[in-house]
XYZ file of C-alpha atoms in Angstrom:
385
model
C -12.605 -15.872 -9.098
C -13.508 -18.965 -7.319
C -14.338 -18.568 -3.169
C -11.093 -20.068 -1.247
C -11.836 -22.413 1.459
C -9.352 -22.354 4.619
C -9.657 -24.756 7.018
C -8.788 -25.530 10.592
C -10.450 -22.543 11.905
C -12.144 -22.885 15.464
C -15.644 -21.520 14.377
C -17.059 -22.188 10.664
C -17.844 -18.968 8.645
C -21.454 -20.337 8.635
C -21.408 -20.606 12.222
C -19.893 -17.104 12.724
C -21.983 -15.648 10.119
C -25.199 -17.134 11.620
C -23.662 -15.902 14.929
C -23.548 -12.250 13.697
C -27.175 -12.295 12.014
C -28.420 -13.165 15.839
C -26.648 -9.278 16.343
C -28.956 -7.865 13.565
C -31.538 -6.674 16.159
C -29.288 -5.162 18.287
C -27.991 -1.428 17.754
C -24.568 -2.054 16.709
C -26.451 -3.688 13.885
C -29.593 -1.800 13.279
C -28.292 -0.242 9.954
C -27.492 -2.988 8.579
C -28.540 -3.436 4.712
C -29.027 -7.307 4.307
C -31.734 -8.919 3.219
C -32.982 -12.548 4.186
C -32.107 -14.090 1.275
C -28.045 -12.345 1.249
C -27.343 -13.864 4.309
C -28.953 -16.940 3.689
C -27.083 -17.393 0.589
C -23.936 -16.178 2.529
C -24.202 -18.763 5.083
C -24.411 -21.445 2.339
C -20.911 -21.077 1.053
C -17.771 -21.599 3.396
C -15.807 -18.230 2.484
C -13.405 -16.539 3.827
C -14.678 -13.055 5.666
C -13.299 -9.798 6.534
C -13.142 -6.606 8.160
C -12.503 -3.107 7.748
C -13.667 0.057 9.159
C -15.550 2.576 6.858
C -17.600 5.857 6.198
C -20.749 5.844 4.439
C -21.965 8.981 2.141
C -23.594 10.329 5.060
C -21.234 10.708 7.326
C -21.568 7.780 9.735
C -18.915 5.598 10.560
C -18.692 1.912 10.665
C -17.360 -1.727 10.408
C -17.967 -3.360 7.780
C -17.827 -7.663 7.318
C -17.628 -8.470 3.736
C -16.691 -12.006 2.157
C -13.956 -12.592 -0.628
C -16.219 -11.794 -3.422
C -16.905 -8.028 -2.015
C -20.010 -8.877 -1.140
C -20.881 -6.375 2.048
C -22.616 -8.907 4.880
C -22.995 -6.545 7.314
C -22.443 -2.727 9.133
C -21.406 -2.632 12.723
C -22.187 0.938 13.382
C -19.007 3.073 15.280
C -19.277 6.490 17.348
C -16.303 7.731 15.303
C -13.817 7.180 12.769
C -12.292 3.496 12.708
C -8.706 2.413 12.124
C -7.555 -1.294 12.823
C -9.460 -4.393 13.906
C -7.743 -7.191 16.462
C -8.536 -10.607 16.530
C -8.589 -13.331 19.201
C -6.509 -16.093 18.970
C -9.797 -18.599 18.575
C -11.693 -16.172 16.235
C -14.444 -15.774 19.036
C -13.819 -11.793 19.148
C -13.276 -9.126 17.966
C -12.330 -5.458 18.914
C -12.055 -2.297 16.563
C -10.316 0.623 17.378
C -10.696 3.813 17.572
C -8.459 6.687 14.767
C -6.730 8.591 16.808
C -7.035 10.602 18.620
C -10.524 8.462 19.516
C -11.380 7.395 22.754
C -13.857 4.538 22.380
C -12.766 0.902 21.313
C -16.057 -1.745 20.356
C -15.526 -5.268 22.042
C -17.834 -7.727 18.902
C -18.365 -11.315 20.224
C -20.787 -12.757 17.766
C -21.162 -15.728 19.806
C -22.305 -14.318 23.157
C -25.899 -13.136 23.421
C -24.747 -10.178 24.344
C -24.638 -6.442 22.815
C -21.448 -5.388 21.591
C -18.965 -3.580 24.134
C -17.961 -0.321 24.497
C -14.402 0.336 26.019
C -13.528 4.056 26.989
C -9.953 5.148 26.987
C -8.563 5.921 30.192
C -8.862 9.874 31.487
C -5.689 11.551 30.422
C -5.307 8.896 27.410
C -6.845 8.073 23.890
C -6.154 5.295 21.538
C -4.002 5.197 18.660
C -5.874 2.549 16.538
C -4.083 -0.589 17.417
C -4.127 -3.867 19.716
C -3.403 -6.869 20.069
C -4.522 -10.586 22.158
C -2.031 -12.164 24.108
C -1.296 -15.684 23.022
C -4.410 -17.169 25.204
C -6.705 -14.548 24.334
C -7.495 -13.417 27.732
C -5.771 -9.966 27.644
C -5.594 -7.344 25.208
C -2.915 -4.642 24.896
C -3.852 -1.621 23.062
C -1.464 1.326 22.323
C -2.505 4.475 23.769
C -1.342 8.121 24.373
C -0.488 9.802 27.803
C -0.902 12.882 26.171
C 0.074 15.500 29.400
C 3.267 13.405 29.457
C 3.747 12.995 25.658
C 4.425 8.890 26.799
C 3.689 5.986 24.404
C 1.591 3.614 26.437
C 0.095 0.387 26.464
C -3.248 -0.226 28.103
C -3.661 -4.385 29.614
C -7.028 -5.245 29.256
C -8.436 -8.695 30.751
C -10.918 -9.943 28.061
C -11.556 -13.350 30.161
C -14.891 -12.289 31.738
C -18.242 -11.184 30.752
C -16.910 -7.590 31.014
C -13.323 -6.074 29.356
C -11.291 -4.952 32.661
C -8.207 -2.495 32.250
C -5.828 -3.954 34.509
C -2.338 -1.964 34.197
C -0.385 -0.438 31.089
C 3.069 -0.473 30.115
C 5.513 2.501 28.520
C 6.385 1.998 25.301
C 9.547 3.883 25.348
C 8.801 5.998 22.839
C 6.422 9.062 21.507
C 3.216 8.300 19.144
C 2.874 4.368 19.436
C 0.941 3.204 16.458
C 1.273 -0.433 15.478
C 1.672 -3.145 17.628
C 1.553 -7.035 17.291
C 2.527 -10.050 19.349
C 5.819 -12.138 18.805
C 5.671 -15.022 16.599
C 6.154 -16.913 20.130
C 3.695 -15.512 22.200
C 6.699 -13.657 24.607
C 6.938 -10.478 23.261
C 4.787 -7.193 22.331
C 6.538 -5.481 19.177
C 5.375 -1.755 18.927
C 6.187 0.924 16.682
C 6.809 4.469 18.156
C 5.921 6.874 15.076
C 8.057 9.131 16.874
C 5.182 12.147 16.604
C 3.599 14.106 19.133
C 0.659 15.155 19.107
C -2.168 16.340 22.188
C -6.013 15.897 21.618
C -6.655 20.016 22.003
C -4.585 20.108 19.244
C -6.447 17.622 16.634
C -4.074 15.721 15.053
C -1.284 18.639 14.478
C 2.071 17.137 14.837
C 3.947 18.941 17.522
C 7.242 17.692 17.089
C 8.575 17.218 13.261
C 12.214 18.770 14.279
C 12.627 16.212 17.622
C 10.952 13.282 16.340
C 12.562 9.626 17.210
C 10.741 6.766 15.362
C 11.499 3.418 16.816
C 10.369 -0.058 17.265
C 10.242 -1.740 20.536
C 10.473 -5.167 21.664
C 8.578 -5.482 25.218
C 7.862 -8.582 28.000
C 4.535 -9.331 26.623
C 4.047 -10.164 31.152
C 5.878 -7.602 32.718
C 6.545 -4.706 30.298
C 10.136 -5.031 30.510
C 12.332 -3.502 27.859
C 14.037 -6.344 25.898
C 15.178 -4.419 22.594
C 14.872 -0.830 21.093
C 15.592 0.149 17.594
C 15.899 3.566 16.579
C 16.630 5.332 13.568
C 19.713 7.145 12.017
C 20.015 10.721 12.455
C 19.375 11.115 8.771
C 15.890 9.569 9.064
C 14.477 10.834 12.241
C 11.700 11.993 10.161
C 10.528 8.497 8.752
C 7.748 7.509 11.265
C 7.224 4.275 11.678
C 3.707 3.114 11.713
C 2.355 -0.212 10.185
C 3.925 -3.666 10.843
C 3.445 -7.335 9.835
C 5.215 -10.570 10.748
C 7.286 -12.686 8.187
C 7.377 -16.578 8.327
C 11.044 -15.903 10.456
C 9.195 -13.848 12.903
C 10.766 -10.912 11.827
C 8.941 -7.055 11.450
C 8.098 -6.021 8.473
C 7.654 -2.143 8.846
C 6.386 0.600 7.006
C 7.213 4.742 7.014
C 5.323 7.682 6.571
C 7.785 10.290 6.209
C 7.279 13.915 7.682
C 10.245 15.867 6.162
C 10.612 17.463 2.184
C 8.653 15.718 -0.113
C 11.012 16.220 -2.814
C 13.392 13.673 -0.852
C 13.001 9.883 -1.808
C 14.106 7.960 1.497
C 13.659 4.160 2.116
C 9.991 3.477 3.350
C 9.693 -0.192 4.263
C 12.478 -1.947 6.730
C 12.989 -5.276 8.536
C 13.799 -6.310 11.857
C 13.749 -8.844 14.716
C 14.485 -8.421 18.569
C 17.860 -9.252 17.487
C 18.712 -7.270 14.191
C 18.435 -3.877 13.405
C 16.669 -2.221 10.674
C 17.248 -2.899 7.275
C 15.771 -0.976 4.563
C 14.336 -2.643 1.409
C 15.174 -1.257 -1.736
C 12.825 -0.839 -5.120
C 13.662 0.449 -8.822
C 13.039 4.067 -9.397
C 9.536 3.401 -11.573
C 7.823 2.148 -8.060
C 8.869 4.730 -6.047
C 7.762 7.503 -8.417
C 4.493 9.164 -6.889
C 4.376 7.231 -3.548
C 4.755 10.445 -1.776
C 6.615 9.079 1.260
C 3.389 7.418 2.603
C 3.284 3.600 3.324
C -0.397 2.718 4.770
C -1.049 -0.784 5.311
C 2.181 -3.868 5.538
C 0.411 -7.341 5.686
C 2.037 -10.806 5.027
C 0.597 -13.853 3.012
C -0.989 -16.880 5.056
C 3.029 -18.463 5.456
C 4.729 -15.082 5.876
C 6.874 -15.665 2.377
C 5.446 -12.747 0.911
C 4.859 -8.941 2.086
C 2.275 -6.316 1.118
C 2.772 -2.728 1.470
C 0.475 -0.551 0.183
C 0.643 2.834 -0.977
C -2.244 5.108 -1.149
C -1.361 8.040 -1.928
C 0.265 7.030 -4.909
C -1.730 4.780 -5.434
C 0.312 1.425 -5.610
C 0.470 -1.956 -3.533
C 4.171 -3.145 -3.190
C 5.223 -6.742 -2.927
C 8.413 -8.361 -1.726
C 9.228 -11.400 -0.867
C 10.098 -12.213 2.969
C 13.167 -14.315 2.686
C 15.814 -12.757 0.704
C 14.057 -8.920 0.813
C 13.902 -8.921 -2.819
C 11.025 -6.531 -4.741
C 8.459 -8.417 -6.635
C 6.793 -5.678 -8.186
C 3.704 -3.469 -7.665
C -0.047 -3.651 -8.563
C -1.686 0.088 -9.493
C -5.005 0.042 -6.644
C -6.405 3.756 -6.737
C -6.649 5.008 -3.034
C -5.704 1.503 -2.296
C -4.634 0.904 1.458
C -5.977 -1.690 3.455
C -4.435 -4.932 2.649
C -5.859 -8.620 3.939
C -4.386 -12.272 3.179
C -6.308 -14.829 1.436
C -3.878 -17.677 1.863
C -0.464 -18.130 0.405
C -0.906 -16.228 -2.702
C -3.060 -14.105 -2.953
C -4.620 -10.487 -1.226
C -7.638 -8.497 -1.223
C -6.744 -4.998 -1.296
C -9.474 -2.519 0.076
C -9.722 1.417 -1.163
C -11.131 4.908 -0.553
C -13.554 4.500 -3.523
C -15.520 1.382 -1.836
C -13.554 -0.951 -4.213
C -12.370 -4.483 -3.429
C -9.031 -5.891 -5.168
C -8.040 -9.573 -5.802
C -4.302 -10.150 -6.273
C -3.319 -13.904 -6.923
C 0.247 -13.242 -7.378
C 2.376 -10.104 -7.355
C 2.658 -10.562 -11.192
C -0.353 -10.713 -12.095
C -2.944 -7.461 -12.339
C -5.412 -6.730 -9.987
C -8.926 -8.231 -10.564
C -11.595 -5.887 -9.845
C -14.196 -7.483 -7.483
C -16.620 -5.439 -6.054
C -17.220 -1.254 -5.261
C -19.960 -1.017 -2.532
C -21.976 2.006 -3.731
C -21.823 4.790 -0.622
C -19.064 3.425 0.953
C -14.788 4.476 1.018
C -12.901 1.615 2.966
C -10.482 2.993 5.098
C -6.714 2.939 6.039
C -7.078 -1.825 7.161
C -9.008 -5.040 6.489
C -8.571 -7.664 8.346
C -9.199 -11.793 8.230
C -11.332 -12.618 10.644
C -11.798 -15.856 9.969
């Protein structure tokens, strides 16, 4: 497979990737594998580059930035378990999250001189993996859990300084925020309430599978206001709702992890806008055999026409495309979860067995690019630039 080029980026990849290697020396950094003569034959080619949180054969935990070939460029070392990575509007920054229920967030911006940031949840609140910029880039909302209240919550961070300020949170109107992104205008946070409760003293036991009310929210991206809520039928209260993407419409795209019998086959992957309640996608009986109720990772193409949802546990990536709903068929990806656009084609498809996917079409099979010896990607990869 040939390197893609996508242009009309604010930063080049050489500029971010010389950028990072000026981070090498810091801490964040310090394990980093390259060699010289990788990242100077990395900065040579304009490719595409990713993210994705990891854990290494020893235990530690980390970020990893790896280009479209698999190659690994560099390890930004993490306190904890990672889950998702958000990405400023001009591709100057980025932030990775915490796996909940963590409490630290790490604040990257390759082209300050600066180390990277910590950010430390709020007393009485931990992360849930998640954020989001606003529109300009100067604030960033992350989801969070007031978890003596058992409230969804999102912290407002002001990201326009040297320094990441909290600056006020909103209610998410719901129990176990997970995902959350911002409105294909710029207006409007939309978050998905998993619907599961769960307290920090208690790991990550679910304390509520019988009461559970999975939703997805559509908030005042300014003042927190309550535009839209849609909730679930009775019959699926147990179909949390986790991980979301948004189609070339600017609709939701959302995948479910359902907590009831697993000898029950409901719908996993539904659409939505502020205006339009769910609809559930439908797919022939051969795709949904072995999926095991678990939808991890729900990414759309570079135009939003097509939809990735990926399947882990059964070991499947599901494709559909945006417009009419329709299934396009599945690609078999061991362990496969975290999904990232190339442009508007193709995916790289990340797993728990340090592998790296290529998918140029939903029809085509999966092209084997890379495993990174030591390493198991975990649950999202991002495109960061």
């Amino acid at each position: 497979m040939r390197s893609t080029v996508i242009k009309g980026t604010a930063f080049s990849r050489r500029c971010f990737l010389s950028a990072l290697g000026s981070l090498m020396a810091t801490p964040v950094l310090a394990n980093s594998p390259l060699a010289e003569n990788l990242f100077a034959s990395s900065l040579s080619s304009d490719t595409p580059l990713f993210a994705s949180a990891y854990k290494a054969e020893n235990g530690s935990y980390g970020i990893g930035i790896l280009d479209d070939l698999g190659q690994l460029l560099a390890r930004i070392s993490l306190p904890g378990r990672g889950h998702g990575v958000a990405i400023a509007p001009d591709k100057s920054r980025f932030v990775a999250f915490a796996r909940r229920p963590g409490t630290f967030a790490i604040v990257v911006r390759p082209f300050v001189s600066a180390d990277p940031e910590v950010i430390a949840s709020e007393h009485g609140r931990h992360f849930y993996g998640h954020g989001c910029f606003s529109a300009d880039g100067k604030l960033l909302y992350a989801v969070e859990n007031d978890f003596m209240a058992a409230r969804g919550m999102i912290g407002v961070y002001d990201m326009s300084g040297p320094r990441t300020r909290r600056i006020g949170e909103f209610e998410t109107h719901g129990t176990g925020p997970h995902d959350i992104l911002l409105s294909s205008d710029g207006k409007m946070l939309v978050v998905a309430n998993g619907g599961i409760e769960t307290h920090p003293d208690k790991g990550r036991e679910k304390l509520n599978l019988d009461t559970m009310v999975p939703s997805v929210v559509y908030l005042d991206c300014v003042s927190g206001d309550l535009l839209a809520s849609h909730k679930l039928d009775r019959s699926l209260h147990k179909l949390s709702l986790r991980h979301m993407a948004l189609d070339a419409q600017g609709r939701a795209w959302v995948g479910g992890q359902y907590q009831g019998d697993g000898t029950e086959t409901p719908p996993l992957v539904a659409v939505m806008s502020r205006d339009e309640a769910p609809v559930f996608t439908s797919f022939p009986e051969n795709a949904t055999a072995g999926l095991q109720n678990y939808i991890g990772s729900v990414t759309a193409n570079a135009d939003g026409s097509i939809i990735a949802t990926s399947a882990p546990r059964g070991g499947k990536t599901l494709f559909w495309k945006a417009d009419a709903g329709d299934y396009l068929g599945y690609q078999p990806v061991p362990d496969g979860c975290g999904v990232a656009s190339i442009d508007q084609a193709s995916f790289l498809i990340s797993d728990g067995n340090g592998g790296l996917s290529y998918v140029s079409n939903p029809e085509d099979p999966a092209e084997i690019l890379a495993r990174t010896p030591g390493i198991s990607w975990d649950n999202h990869m991002v495109s960061l630039i």
